[in-house]
Amino acid sequence: MSDGTRDQLYMALRLAALELHLEQATTLPFIADDLFVNYDNARSKAGLEALRKLSEQTQVLFLSHHDHLIPTVLEVFGKQVNVVVL
């Protein structure tokens, strides 16, 4: 299993566990730090789409030092996203 595939599986399991938690408890923000380090562009976009769907239930904070993801983030989230560059 490649690093990208392993990371994608791990993210899917985290999101599934979080969705179960959100059905039963107080909503807390989901904080993700560089989830897409080992993802290719297609997987990054799919991951961002999963985060967009999750953002309908809870606040999503996504941290990354990969500037090349910003156009994809803007495409997936549209005007609902705040991009802060430090």
Tab-separated table of C-alpha atoms in Angstrom:
chain	number	residue	atom	x	y	z
A	1	MET	CA	0.000	0.000	0.000
A	2	SER	CA	1.475	3.364	-0.993
A	3	ASP	CA	1.890	6.195	1.500
A	4	GLY	CA	-0.864	8.154	-0.262
A	5	THR	CA	-3.288	5.233	-0.167
A	6	ARG	CA	-2.499	4.554	3.496
A	7	ASP	CA	-3.047	8.203	4.380
A	8	GLN	CA	-6.314	8.231	2.437
A	9	LEU	CA	-7.549	5.157	4.330
A	10	TYR	CA	-6.562	6.734	7.654
A	11	MET	CA	-8.435	9.934	6.773
A	12	ALA	CA	-11.540	7.961	5.783
A	13	LEU	CA	-11.487	6.150	9.128
A	14	ARG	CA	-11.018	9.420	11.050
A	15	LEU	CA	-13.921	11.052	9.212
A	16	ALA	CA	-16.176	8.039	9.756
A	17	ALA	CA	-15.406	8.041	13.489
A	18	LEU	CA	-16.028	11.785	13.650
A	19	GLU	CA	-19.377	11.473	11.857
A	20	LEU	CA	-20.485	8.868	14.412
A	21	HIS	CA	-19.346	11.149	17.220
A	22	LEU	CA	-21.182	14.155	15.779
A	23	GLU	CA	-24.459	12.214	15.875
A	24	GLN	CA	-24.141	11.708	19.632
A	25	ALA	CA	-22.239	14.612	21.155
A	26	THR	CA	-21.579	18.331	21.141
A	27	THR	CA	-20.039	19.570	17.927
A	28	LEU	CA	-16.335	20.353	18.141
A	29	PRO	CA	-14.096	21.721	15.371
A	30	PHE	CA	-12.122	19.285	13.229
A	31	ILE	CA	-8.481	20.371	13.054
A	32	ALA	CA	-6.276	18.859	10.362
A	33	ASP	CA	-2.587	19.537	9.858
A	34	ASP	CA	-1.090	18.669	6.458
A	35	LEU	CA	-3.438	15.805	5.687
A	36	PHE	CA	-2.428	15.724	2.042
A	37	VAL	CA	1.381	15.470	2.243
A	38	ASN	CA	1.426	12.130	0.383
A	39	TYR	CA	-1.590	12.786	-1.852
A	40	ASP	CA	-1.495	13.444	-5.565
A	41	ASN	CA	-3.670	16.250	-6.986
A	42	ALA	CA	-6.733	14.067	-7.581
A	43	ARG	CA	-6.600	12.604	-4.078
A	44	SER	CA	-6.079	16.062	-2.575
A	45	LYS	CA	-9.181	17.334	-4.325
A	46	ALA	CA	-11.211	14.318	-3.169
A	47	GLY	CA	-9.959	14.855	0.384
A	48	LEU	CA	-10.895	18.521	0.280
A	49	GLU	CA	-14.354	17.597	-0.989
A	50	ALA	CA	-14.727	15.269	2.015
A	51	LEU	CA	-13.702	18.149	4.299
A	52	ARG	CA	-16.217	20.443	2.583
A	53	LYS	CA	-18.967	17.920	3.262
A	54	LEU	CA	-17.807	17.654	6.873
A	55	SER	CA	-17.863	21.456	7.157
A	56	GLU	CA	-21.643	21.296	6.794
A	57	GLN	CA	-21.722	19.614	10.233
A	58	THR	CA	-18.812	21.218	12.074
A	59	GLN	CA	-16.083	23.790	11.669
A	60	VAL	CA	-13.044	22.529	9.757
A	61	LEU	CA	-9.603	24.039	10.303
A	62	PHE	CA	-7.101	22.852	7.714
A	63	LEU	CA	-3.462	23.796	8.169
A	64	SER	CA	-0.885	23.340	5.437
A	65	HIS	CA	2.345	24.749	4.140
A	66	HIS	CA	1.527	23.591	0.593
A	67	ASP	CA	0.634	26.766	-1.306
A	68	HIS	CA	-0.177	24.761	-4.440
A	69	LEU	CA	-3.364	23.525	-2.709
A	70	ILE	CA	-4.879	27.014	-2.418
A	71	PRO	CA	-6.479	27.052	-5.906
A	72	THR	CA	-8.034	23.635	-5.249
A	73	VAL	CA	-9.275	24.761	-1.829
A	74	LEU	CA	-10.907	27.807	-3.422
A	75	GLU	CA	-12.443	25.659	-6.162
A	76	VAL	CA	-13.894	23.119	-3.715
A	77	PHE	CA	-15.062	25.492	-0.960
A	78	GLY	CA	-15.865	28.596	-2.994
A	79	LYS	CA	-16.738	31.689	-0.989
A	80	GLN	CA	-17.267	29.656	2.198
A	81	VAL	CA	-13.522	29.414	2.876
A	82	ASN	CA	-11.142	31.783	4.610
A	83	VAL	CA	-7.568	31.350	3.437
A	84	VAL	CA	-4.962	32.900	5.707
A	85	VAL	CA	-1.395	33.002	4.438
A	86	LEU	CA	1.273	33.544	7.072
